Amino acid sequence: MDAVRVALLREVLAGTEWLRATRRFAGVLRSSVVPHGGGLLLVGTERYEPWHLAAHLTDEAAWSGLPELSPTLVRHHVEPCGPPHLSVGLGRLEAARRGETLLVVAPERPADGLLERVHDARRAGATVLALDGGDREVRGLVHESLTVAPDAELDLDTVQHLVSAAAGENTLPPQRGPRRLRDRLSRLADQLTAPPPGRW
């Protein structure tokens, strides 16, 4: 789905909870990867591999100038001699640590083995997010989730388009690393002393 179609979809969805929910979730995703310089892992279930979302996030990373949004696609089955970007297996989740973000796309309940790896990644300090189909166990493991129920007005693929587009939207330059008190005070002083908009 290109930018024009996303814009038309947003127009149709104006005023609905979907726009707010996808933008909020995209904001959480963006704020969890940008300050840490990346480290976004993307994994689906054994039956649903989110390669389409991986491609869209990679595009948004390039267009927005935020390489941190480009994910590593973690796969359940890796083909021998495959290209490097398609050769990252589930073992990568065991190496997830603080500062990394794991985005789980699970339209149905994942196998217990994946849930255990997600739980271990969270215990190791990774931020865990999910686009899910409403499974309580998945939602209990994550820091933030966006649920797309089977009977929802939108399907999971459409929601993924909205999330990836919102994650790459142009905003103020992201703050990288922890901000010092002096930086925060300086920004506040600038805001307080700036002339009101439209008066000059």
JSON list of C-alpha atoms in Angstrom, two decimals:
[
{"chain": "A", "resi": 1, "resn": "MET", "atom": "CA", "xyz": [0.00, 0.00, 0.00]},
{"chain": "A", "resi": 2, "resn": "ASP", "atom": "CA", "xyz": [1.55, 3.30, -1.08]},
{"chain": "A", "resi": 3, "resn": "ALA", "atom": "CA", "xyz": [1.40, 6.67, 0.69]},
{"chain": "A", "resi": 4, "resn": "VAL", "atom": "CA", "xyz": [-1.60, 7.85, -1.35]},
{"chain": "A", "resi": 5, "resn": "ARG", "atom": "CA", "xyz": [-3.65, 4.80, -0.38]},
{"chain": "A", "resi": 6, "resn": "VAL", "atom": "CA", "xyz": [-2.65, 5.18, 3.27]},
{"chain": "A", "resi": 7, "resn": "ALA", "atom": "CA", "xyz": [-3.75, 8.83, 3.14]},
{"chain": "A", "resi": 8, "resn": "LEU", "atom": "CA", "xyz": [-7.11, 7.81, 1.62]},
{"chain": "A", "resi": 9, "resn": "LEU", "atom": "CA", "xyz": [-7.55, 5.11, 4.24]},
{"chain": "A", "resi": 10, "resn": "ARG", "atom": "CA", "xyz": [-6.84, 7.62, 6.99]},
{"chain": "A", "resi": 11, "resn": "GLU", "atom": "CA", "xyz": [-9.44, 9.94, 5.49]},
{"chain": "A", "resi": 12, "resn": "VAL", "atom": "CA", "xyz": [-12.02, 7.17, 5.58]},
{"chain": "A", "resi": 13, "resn": "LEU", "atom": "CA", "xyz": [-11.07, 6.32, 9.17]},
{"chain": "A", "resi": 14, "resn": "ALA", "atom": "CA", "xyz": [-11.01, 9.94, 10.39]},
{"chain": "A", "resi": 15, "resn": "GLY", "atom": "CA", "xyz": [-12.67, 10.21, 13.79]},
{"chain": "A", "resi": 16, "resn": "THR", "atom": "CA", "xyz": [-12.49, 6.50, 14.50]},
{"chain": "A", "resi": 17, "resn": "GLU", "atom": "CA", "xyz": [-10.56, 4.88, 17.31]},
{"chain": "A", "resi": 18, "resn": "TRP", "atom": "CA", "xyz": [-8.35, 3.05, 14.76]},
{"chain": "A", "resi": 19, "resn": "LEU", "atom": "CA", "xyz": [-6.43, 6.16, 13.77]},
{"chain": "A", "resi": 20, "resn": "ARG", "atom": "CA", "xyz": [-5.75, 7.12, 17.37]},
{"chain": "A", "resi": 21, "resn": "ALA", "atom": "CA", "xyz": [-4.86, 3.55, 18.34]},
{"chain": "A", "resi": 22, "resn": "THR", "atom": "CA", "xyz": [-2.46, 2.95, 15.44]},
{"chain": "A", "resi": 23, "resn": "ARG", "atom": "CA", "xyz": [-0.75, 6.33, 15.93]},
{"chain": "A", "resi": 24, "resn": "ARG", "atom": "CA", "xyz": [-0.41, 5.71, 19.66]},
{"chain": "A", "resi": 25, "resn": "PHE", "atom": "CA", "xyz": [1.05, 2.24, 19.10]},
{"chain": "A", "resi": 26, "resn": "ALA", "atom": "CA", "xyz": [3.39, 3.57, 16.40]},
{"chain": "A", "resi": 27, "resn": "GLY", "atom": "CA", "xyz": [4.53, 6.27, 18.81]},
{"chain": "A", "resi": 28, "resn": "VAL", "atom": "CA", "xyz": [5.35, 3.65, 21.44]},
{"chain": "A", "resi": 29, "resn": "LEU", "atom": "CA", "xyz": [7.26, 1.62, 18.85]},
{"chain": "A", "resi": 30, "resn": "ARG", "atom": "CA", "xyz": [9.19, 4.64, 17.65]},
{"chain": "A", "resi": 31, "resn": "SER", "atom": "CA", "xyz": [10.02, 5.88, 21.13]},
{"chain": "A", "resi": 32, "resn": "SER", "atom": "CA", "xyz": [11.25, 2.44, 22.16]},
{"chain": "A", "resi": 33, "resn": "VAL", "atom": "CA", "xyz": [13.74, 2.05, 19.29]},
{"chain": "A", "resi": 34, "resn": "VAL", "atom": "CA", "xyz": [14.97, 5.55, 18.41]},
{"chain": "A", "resi": 35, "resn": "PRO", "atom": "CA", "xyz": [16.56, 6.52, 21.75]},
{"chain": "A", "resi": 36, "resn": "HIS", "atom": "CA", "xyz": [18.45, 3.21, 21.84]},
{"chain": "A", "resi": 37, "resn": "GLY", "atom": "CA", "xyz": [19.74, 3.47, 18.29]},
{"chain": "A", "resi": 38, "resn": "GLY", "atom": "CA", "xyz": [17.64, 0.61, 16.94]},
{"chain": "A", "resi": 39, "resn": "GLY", "atom": "CA", "xyz": [17.55, -3.03, 17.93]},
{"chain": "A", "resi": 40, "resn": "LEU", "atom": "CA", "xyz": [14.07, -3.77, 16.58]},
{"chain": "A", "resi": 41, "resn": "LEU", "atom": "CA", "xyz": [13.29, -7.49, 16.29]},
{"chain": "A", "resi": 42, "resn": "LEU", "atom": "CA", "xyz": [10.14, -8.54, 14.44]},
{"chain": "A", "resi": 43, "resn": "VAL", "atom": "CA", "xyz": [8.65, -12.02, 14.81]},
{"chain": "A", "resi": 44, "resn": "GLY", "atom": "CA", "xyz": [5.39, -13.68, 13.84]},
{"chain": "A", "resi": 45, "resn": "THR", "atom": "CA", "xyz": [3.85, -17.02, 14.58]},
{"chain": "A", "resi": 46, "resn": "GLU", "atom": "CA", "xyz": [4.76, -20.24, 12.84]},
{"chain": "A", "resi": 47, "resn": "ARG", "atom": "CA", "xyz": [1.78, -19.78, 10.50]},
{"chain": "A", "resi": 48, "resn": "TYR", "atom": "CA", "xyz": [2.06, -16.00, 10.03]},
{"chain": "A", "resi": 49, "resn": "GLU", "atom": "CA", "xyz": [5.38, -14.41, 9.11]},
{"chain": "A", "resi": 50, "resn": "PRO", "atom": "CA", "xyz": [5.21, -10.58, 9.05]},
{"chain": "A", "resi": 51, "resn": "TRP", "atom": "CA", "xyz": [7.60, -10.07, 6.13]},
{"chain": "A", "resi": 52, "resn": "HIS", "atom": "CA", "xyz": [5.26, -7.44, 4.66]},
{"chain": "A", "resi": 53, "resn": "LEU", "atom": "CA", "xyz": [5.49, -5.35, 7.84]},
{"chain": "A", "resi": 54, "resn": "ALA", "atom": "CA", "xyz": [9.26, -5.80, 7.84]},
{"chain": "A", "resi": 55, "resn": "ALA", "atom": "CA", "xyz": [9.43, -4.39, 4.30]},
{"chain": "A", "resi": 56, "resn": "HIS", "atom": "CA", "xyz": [7.19, -1.43, 5.14]},
{"chain": "A", "resi": 57, "resn": "LEU", "atom": "CA", "xyz": [9.14, -0.54, 8.28]},
{"chain": "A", "resi": 58, "resn": "THR", "atom": "CA", "xyz": [12.38, -0.73, 6.29]},
{"chain": "A", "resi": 59, "resn": "ASP", "atom": "CA", "xyz": [10.89, 1.67, 3.71]},
{"chain": "A", "resi": 60, "resn": "GLU", "atom": "CA", "xyz": [9.66, 4.03, 6.43]},
{"chain": "A", "resi": 61, "resn": "ALA", "atom": "CA", "xyz": [13.08, 3.94, 8.08]},
{"chain": "A", "resi": 62, "resn": "ALA", "atom": "CA", "xyz": [14.68, 5.10, 4.82]},
{"chain": "A", "resi": 63, "resn": "TRP", "atom": "CA", "xyz": [12.06, 7.76, 4.01]},
{"chain": "A", "resi": 64, "resn": "SER", "atom": "CA", "xyz": [11.92, 9.24, 7.49]},
{"chain": "A", "resi": 65, "resn": "GLY", "atom": "CA", "xyz": [15.66, 9.24, 8.09]},
{"chain": "A", "resi": 66, "resn": "LEU", "atom": "CA", "xyz": [15.19, 6.95, 11.10]},
{"chain": "A", "resi": 67, "resn": "PRO", "atom": "CA", "xyz": [17.26, 3.83, 10.41]},
{"chain": "A", "resi": 68, "resn": "GLU", "atom": "CA", "xyz": [16.32, 2.59, 13.88]},
{"chain": "A", "resi": 69, "resn": "LEU", "atom": "CA", "xyz": [12.89, 1.61, 12.54]},
{"chain": "A", "resi": 70, "resn": "SER", "atom": "CA", "xyz": [14.38, -0.97, 10.19]},
{"chain": "A", "resi": 71, "resn": "PRO", "atom": "CA", "xyz": [13.68, -4.36, 11.81]},
{"chain": "A", "resi": 72, "resn": "THR", "atom": "CA", "xyz": [15.45, -7.68, 11.92]},
{"chain": "A", "resi": 73, "resn": "LEU", "atom": "CA", "xyz": [12.93, -10.28, 10.77]},
{"chain": "A", "resi": 74, "resn": "VAL", "atom": "CA", "xyz": [13.18, -13.31, 13.05]},
{"chain": "A", "resi": 75, "resn": "ARG", "atom": "CA", "xyz": [11.94, -16.47, 11.32]},
{"chain": "A", "resi": 76, "resn": "HIS", "atom": "CA", "xyz": [10.68, -19.81, 12.58]},
{"chain": "A", "resi": 77, "resn": "HIS", "atom": "CA", "xyz": [12.20, -21.67, 9.64]},
{"chain": "A", "resi": 78, "resn": "VAL", "atom": "CA", "xyz": [15.44, -20.49, 8.06]},
{"chain": "A", "resi": 79, "resn": "GLU", "atom": "CA", "xyz": [16.43, -21.82, 4.67]},
{"chain": "A", "resi": 80, "resn": "PRO", "atom": "CA", "xyz": [20.03, -22.99, 4.42]},
{"chain": "A", "resi": 81, "resn": "CYS", "atom": "CA", "xyz": [22.14, -20.71, 2.23]},
{"chain": "A", "resi": 82, "resn": "GLY", "atom": "CA", "xyz": [19.41, -18.04, 2.26]},
{"chain": "A", "resi": 83, "resn": "PRO", "atom": "CA", "xyz": [20.17, -14.30, 2.08]},
{"chain": "A", "resi": 84, "resn": "PRO", "atom": "CA", "xyz": [21.39, -12.82, 5.38]},
{"chain": "A", "resi": 85, "resn": "HIS", "atom": "CA", "xyz": [18.28, -10.69, 5.96]},
{"chain": "A", "resi": 86, "resn": "LEU", "atom": "CA", "xyz": [16.13, -13.84, 5.78]},
{"chain": "A", "resi": 87, "resn": "SER", "atom": "CA", "xyz": [18.45, -16.06, 7.81]},
{"chain": "A", "resi": 88, "resn": "VAL", "atom": "CA", "xyz": [17.80, -14.96, 11.39]},
{"chain": "A", "resi": 89, "resn": "GLY", "atom": "CA", "xyz": [16.23, -17.75, 13.41]},
{"chain": "A", "resi": 90, "resn": "LEU", "atom": "CA", "xyz": [14.41, -17.89, 16.74]},
{"chain": "A", "resi": 91, "resn": "GLY", "atom": "CA", "xyz": [17.70, -18.23, 18.57]},
{"chain": "A", "resi": 92, "resn": "ARG", "atom": "CA", "xyz": [18.08, -14.45, 18.12]},
{"chain": "A", "resi": 93, "resn": "LEU", "atom": "CA", "xyz": [15.28, -13.92, 20.64]},
{"chain": "A", "resi": 94, "resn": "GLU", "atom": "CA", "xyz": [17.37, -15.66, 23.29]},
{"chain": "A", "resi": 95, "resn": "ALA", "atom": "CA", "xyz": [20.04, -12.98, 22.81]},
{"chain": "A", "resi": 96, "resn": "ALA", "atom": "CA", "xyz": [17.57, -10.07, 23.20]},
{"chain": "A", "resi": 97, "resn": "ARG", "atom": "CA", "xyz": [18.64, -7.63, 25.90]},
{"chain": "A", "resi": 98, "resn": "ARG", "atom": "CA", "xyz": [17.83, -4.28, 27.47]},
{"chain": "A", "resi": 99, "resn": "GLY", "atom": "CA", "xyz": [17.69, -1.54, 24.85]},
{"chain": "A", "resi": 100, "resn": "GLU", "atom": "CA", "xyz": [16.20, -3.85, 22.22]},
{"chain": "A", "resi": 101, "resn": "THR", "atom": "CA", "xyz": [12.55, -3.99, 21.20]},
{"chain": "A", "resi": 102, "resn": "LEU", "atom": "CA", "xyz": [10.69, -7.13, 20.21]},
{"chain": "A", "resi": 103, "resn": "LEU", "atom": "CA", "xyz": [7.54, -6.66, 18.12]},
{"chain": "A", "resi": 104, "resn": "VAL", "atom": "CA", "xyz": [5.39, -9.80, 18.01]},
{"chain": "A", "resi": 105, "resn": "VAL", "atom": "CA", "xyz": [2.73, -10.10, 15.30]},
{"chain": "A", "resi": 106, "resn": "ALA", "atom": "CA", "xyz": [0.34, -12.84, 16.38]},
{"chain": "A", "resi": 107, "resn": "PRO", "atom": "CA", "xyz": [-3.07, -13.07, 14.74]},
{"chain": "A", "resi": 108, "resn": "GLU", "atom": "CA", "xyz": [-3.52, -16.38, 16.56]},
{"chain": "A", "resi": 109, "resn": "ARG", "atom": "CA", "xyz": [-2.04, -17.81, 19.72]},
{"chain": "A", "resi": 110, "resn": "PRO", "atom": "CA", "xyz": [1.65, -18.58, 19.18]},
{"chain": "A", "resi": 111, "resn": "ALA", "atom": "CA", "xyz": [3.16, -21.93, 20.07]},
{"chain": "A", "resi": 112, "resn": "ASP", "atom": "CA", "xyz": [4.40, -22.27, 23.64]},
{"chain": "A", "resi": 113, "resn": "GLY", "atom": "CA", "xyz": [8.02, -22.26, 22.48]},
{"chain": "A", "resi": 114, "resn": "LEU", "atom": "CA", "xyz": [7.67, -18.74, 21.06]},
{"chain": "A", "resi": 115, "resn": "LEU", "atom": "CA", "xyz": [5.81, -17.52, 24.15]},
{"chain": "A", "resi": 116, "resn": "GLU", "atom": "CA", "xyz": [8.63, -18.80, 26.35]},
{"chain": "A", "resi": 117, "resn": "ARG", "atom": "CA", "xyz": [11.22, -16.98, 24.22]},
{"chain": "A", "resi": 118, "resn": "VAL", "atom": "CA", "xyz": [9.17, -13.77, 24.36]},
{"chain": "A", "resi": 119, "resn": "HIS", "atom": "CA", "xyz": [8.91, -14.10, 28.14]},
{"chain": "A", "resi": 120, "resn": "ASP", "atom": "CA", "xyz": [12.68, -14.64, 28.40]},
{"chain": "A", "resi": 121, "resn": "ALA", "atom": "CA", "xyz": [13.37, -11.59, 26.20]},
{"chain": "A", "resi": 122, "resn": "ARG", "atom": "CA", "xyz": [11.20, -9.46, 28.46]},
{"chain": "A", "resi": 123, "resn": "ARG", "atom": "CA", "xyz": [12.92, -10.77, 31.59]},
{"chain": "A", "resi": 124, "resn": "ALA", "atom": "CA", "xyz": [16.28, -9.92, 29.98]},
{"chain": "A", "resi": 125, "resn": "GLY", "atom": "CA", "xyz": [15.13, -6.30, 29.67]},
{"chain": "A", "resi": 126, "resn": "ALA", "atom": "CA", "xyz": [13.83, -6.06, 26.10]},
{"chain": "A", "resi": 127, "resn": "THR", "atom": "CA", "xyz": [10.73, -3.97, 25.46]},
{"chain": "A", "resi": 128, "resn": "VAL", "atom": "CA", "xyz": [8.02, -6.27, 24.08]},
{"chain": "A", "resi": 129, "resn": "LEU", "atom": "CA", "xyz": [5.17, -5.01, 21.89]},
{"chain": "A", "resi": 130, "resn": "ALA", "atom": "CA", "xyz": [2.46, -6.96, 20.08]},
{"chain": "A", "resi": 131, "resn": "LEU", "atom": "CA", "xyz": [0.01, -6.66, 17.25]},
{"chain": "A", "resi": 132, "resn": "ASP", "atom": "CA", "xyz": [-2.27, -9.48, 18.27]},
{"chain": "A", "resi": 133, "resn": "GLY", "atom": "CA", "xyz": [-5.59, -11.13, 17.64]},
{"chain": "A", "resi": 134, "resn": "GLY", "atom": "CA", "xyz": [-6.76, -10.92, 21.24]},
{"chain": "A", "resi": 135, "resn": "ASP", "atom": "CA", "xyz": [-4.97, -13.82, 22.89]},
{"chain": "A", "resi": 136, "resn": "ARG", "atom": "CA", "xyz": [-4.80, -13.11, 26.64]},
{"chain": "A", "resi": 137, "resn": "GLU", "atom": "CA", "xyz": [-1.51, -14.92, 27.09]},
{"chain": "A", "resi": 138, "resn": "VAL", "atom": "CA", "xyz": [0.19, -12.78, 24.45]},
{"chain": "A", "resi": 139, "resn": "ARG", "atom": "CA", "xyz": [-1.20, -9.59, 25.95]},
{"chain": "A", "resi": 140, "resn": "GLY", "atom": "CA", "xyz": [-0.03, -10.68, 29.39]},
{"chain": "A", "resi": 141, "resn": "LEU", "atom": "CA", "xyz": [3.58, -10.92, 28.18]},
{"chain": "A", "resi": 142, "resn": "VAL", "atom": "CA", "xyz": [3.93, -7.55, 26.49]},
{"chain": "A", "resi": 143, "resn": "HIS", "atom": "CA", "xyz": [4.46, -3.98, 27.60]},
{"chain": "A", "resi": 144, "resn": "GLU", "atom": "CA", "xyz": [2.10, -2.58, 24.96]},
{"chain": "A", "resi": 145, "resn": "SER", "atom": "CA", "xyz": [-0.31, -4.20, 22.52]},
{"chain": "A", "resi": 146, "resn": "LEU", "atom": "CA", "xyz": [-2.73, -3.32, 19.76]},
{"chain": "A", "resi": 147, "resn": "THR", "atom": "CA", "xyz": [-5.44, -5.93, 19.32]},
{"chain": "A", "resi": 148, "resn": "VAL", "atom": "CA", "xyz": [-7.06, -6.64, 15.98]},
{"chain": "A", "resi": 149, "resn": "ALA", "atom": "CA", "xyz": [-9.87, -9.03, 16.82]},
{"chain": "A", "resi": 150, "resn": "PRO", "atom": "CA", "xyz": [-11.07, -11.44, 14.11]},
{"chain": "A", "resi": 151, "resn": "ASP", "atom": "CA", "xyz": [-14.39, -9.56, 13.90]},
{"chain": "A", "resi": 152, "resn": "ALA", "atom": "CA", "xyz": [-12.83, -6.07, 13.82]},
{"chain": "A", "resi": 153, "resn": "GLU", "atom": "CA", "xyz": [-13.69, -3.57, 11.07]},
{"chain": "A", "resi": 154, "resn": "LEU", "atom": "CA", "xyz": [-10.07, -3.68, 9.85]},
{"chain": "A", "resi": 155, "resn": "ASP", "atom": "CA", "xyz": [-7.86, -6.68, 9.20]},
{"chain": "A", "resi": 156, "resn": "LEU", "atom": "CA", "xyz": [-4.36, -7.15, 10.58]},
{"chain": "A", "resi": 157, "resn": "ASP", "atom": "CA", "xyz": [-2.65, -6.30, 7.27]},
{"chain": "A", "resi": 158, "resn": "THR", "atom": "CA", "xyz": [-4.42, -2.93, 7.07]},
{"chain": "A", "resi": 159, "resn": "VAL", "atom": "CA", "xyz": [-3.54, -2.12, 10.67]},
{"chain": "A", "resi": 160, "resn": "GLN", "atom": "CA", "xyz": [0.11, -2.97, 9.97]},
{"chain": "A", "resi": 161, "resn": "HIS", "atom": "CA", "xyz": [0.09, -0.45, 7.10]},
{"chain": "A", "resi": 162, "resn": "LEU", "atom": "CA", "xyz": [-1.30, 2.25, 9.39]},
{"chain": "A", "resi": 163, "resn": "VAL", "atom": "CA", "xyz": [1.22, 1.48, 12.14]},
{"chain": "A", "resi": 164, "resn": "SER", "atom": "CA", "xyz": [4.25, 1.44, 9.84]},
{"chain": "A", "resi": 165, "resn": "ALA", "atom": "CA", "xyz": [3.19, 4.68, 8.14]},
{"chain": "A", "resi": 166, "resn": "ALA", "atom": "CA", "xyz": [2.59, 6.39, 11.49]},
{"chain": "A", "resi": 167, "resn": "ALA", "atom": "CA", "xyz": [5.93, 5.18, 12.85]},
{"chain": "A", "resi": 168, "resn": "GLY", "atom": "CA", "xyz": [7.76, 6.92, 10.01]},
{"chain": "A", "resi": 169, "resn": "GLU", "atom": "CA", "xyz": [5.79, 10.17, 10.06]},
{"chain": "A", "resi": 170, "resn": "ASN", "atom": "CA", "xyz": [7.85, 13.32, 10.10]},
{"chain": "A", "resi": 171, "resn": "THR", "atom": "CA", "xyz": [7.90, 14.84, 13.55]},
{"chain": "A", "resi": 172, "resn": "LEU", "atom": "CA", "xyz": [10.36, 16.90, 15.51]},
{"chain": "A", "resi": 173, "resn": "PRO", "atom": "CA", "xyz": [13.85, 15.39, 15.42]},
{"chain": "A", "resi": 174, "resn": "PRO", "atom": "CA", "xyz": [14.00, 12.58, 17.97]},
{"chain": "A", "resi": 175, "resn": "GLN", "atom": "CA", "xyz": [15.97, 13.09, 21.12]},
{"chain": "A", "resi": 176, "resn": "ARG", "atom": "CA", "xyz": [18.78, 10.56, 21.14]},
{"chain": "A", "resi": 177, "resn": "GLY", "atom": "CA", "xyz": [19.98, 9.30, 24.47]},
{"chain": "A", "resi": 178, "resn": "PRO", "atom": "CA", "xyz": [18.92, 10.59, 27.86]},
{"chain": "A", "resi": 179, "resn": "ARG", "atom": "CA", "xyz": [18.35, 14.33, 28.05]},
{"chain": "A", "resi": 180, "resn": "ARG", "atom": "CA", "xyz": [20.21, 16.26, 30.67]},
{"chain": "A", "resi": 181, "resn": "LEU", "atom": "CA", "xyz": [18.39, 18.58, 33.03]},
{"chain": "A", "resi": 182, "resn": "ARG", "atom": "CA", "xyz": [20.14, 21.56, 31.45]},
{"chain": "A", "resi": 183, "resn": "ASP", "atom": "CA", "xyz": [18.79, 20.56, 28.00]},
{"chain": "A", "resi": 184, "resn": "ARG", "atom": "CA", "xyz": [15.25, 20.27, 29.34]},
{"chain": "A", "resi": 185, "resn": "LEU", "atom": "CA", "xyz": [15.47, 23.63, 31.12]},
{"chain": "A", "resi": 186, "resn": "SER", "atom": "CA", "xyz": [16.88, 25.27, 28.00]},
{"chain": "A", "resi": 187, "resn": "ARG", "atom": "CA", "xyz": [14.02, 23.93, 25.89]},
{"chain": "A", "resi": 188, "resn": "LEU", "atom": "CA", "xyz": [11.47, 25.10, 28.45]},
{"chain": "A", "resi": 189, "resn": "ALA", "atom": "CA", "xyz": [13.02, 28.59, 28.52]},
{"chain": "A", "resi": 190, "resn": "ASP", "atom": "CA", "xyz": [12.88, 28.75, 24.71]},
{"chain": "A", "resi": 191, "resn": "GLN", "atom": "CA", "xyz": [9.20, 27.82, 24.75]},
{"chain": "A", "resi": 192, "resn": "LEU", "atom": "CA", "xyz": [8.35, 30.36, 27.45]},
{"chain": "A", "resi": 193, "resn": "THR", "atom": "CA", "xyz": [10.18, 33.23, 25.77]},
{"chain": "A", "resi": 194, "resn": "ALA", "atom": "CA", "xyz": [9.05, 32.53, 22.21]},
{"chain": "A", "resi": 195, "resn": "PRO", "atom": "CA", "xyz": [6.52, 35.03, 20.78]},
{"chain": "A", "resi": 196, "resn": "PRO", "atom": "CA", "xyz": [2.97, 33.74, 20.42]},
{"chain": "A", "resi": 197, "resn": "PRO", "atom": "CA", "xyz": [2.37, 32.18, 17.01]},
{"chain": "A", "resi": 198, "resn": "GLY", "atom": "CA", "xyz": [0.82, 34.42, 14.41]},
{"chain": "A", "resi": 199, "resn": "ARG", "atom": "CA", "xyz": [1.53, 37.68, 16.27]},
{"chain": "A", "resi": 200, "resn": "TRP", "atom": "CA", "xyz": [4.72, 38.71, 14.40]}
]
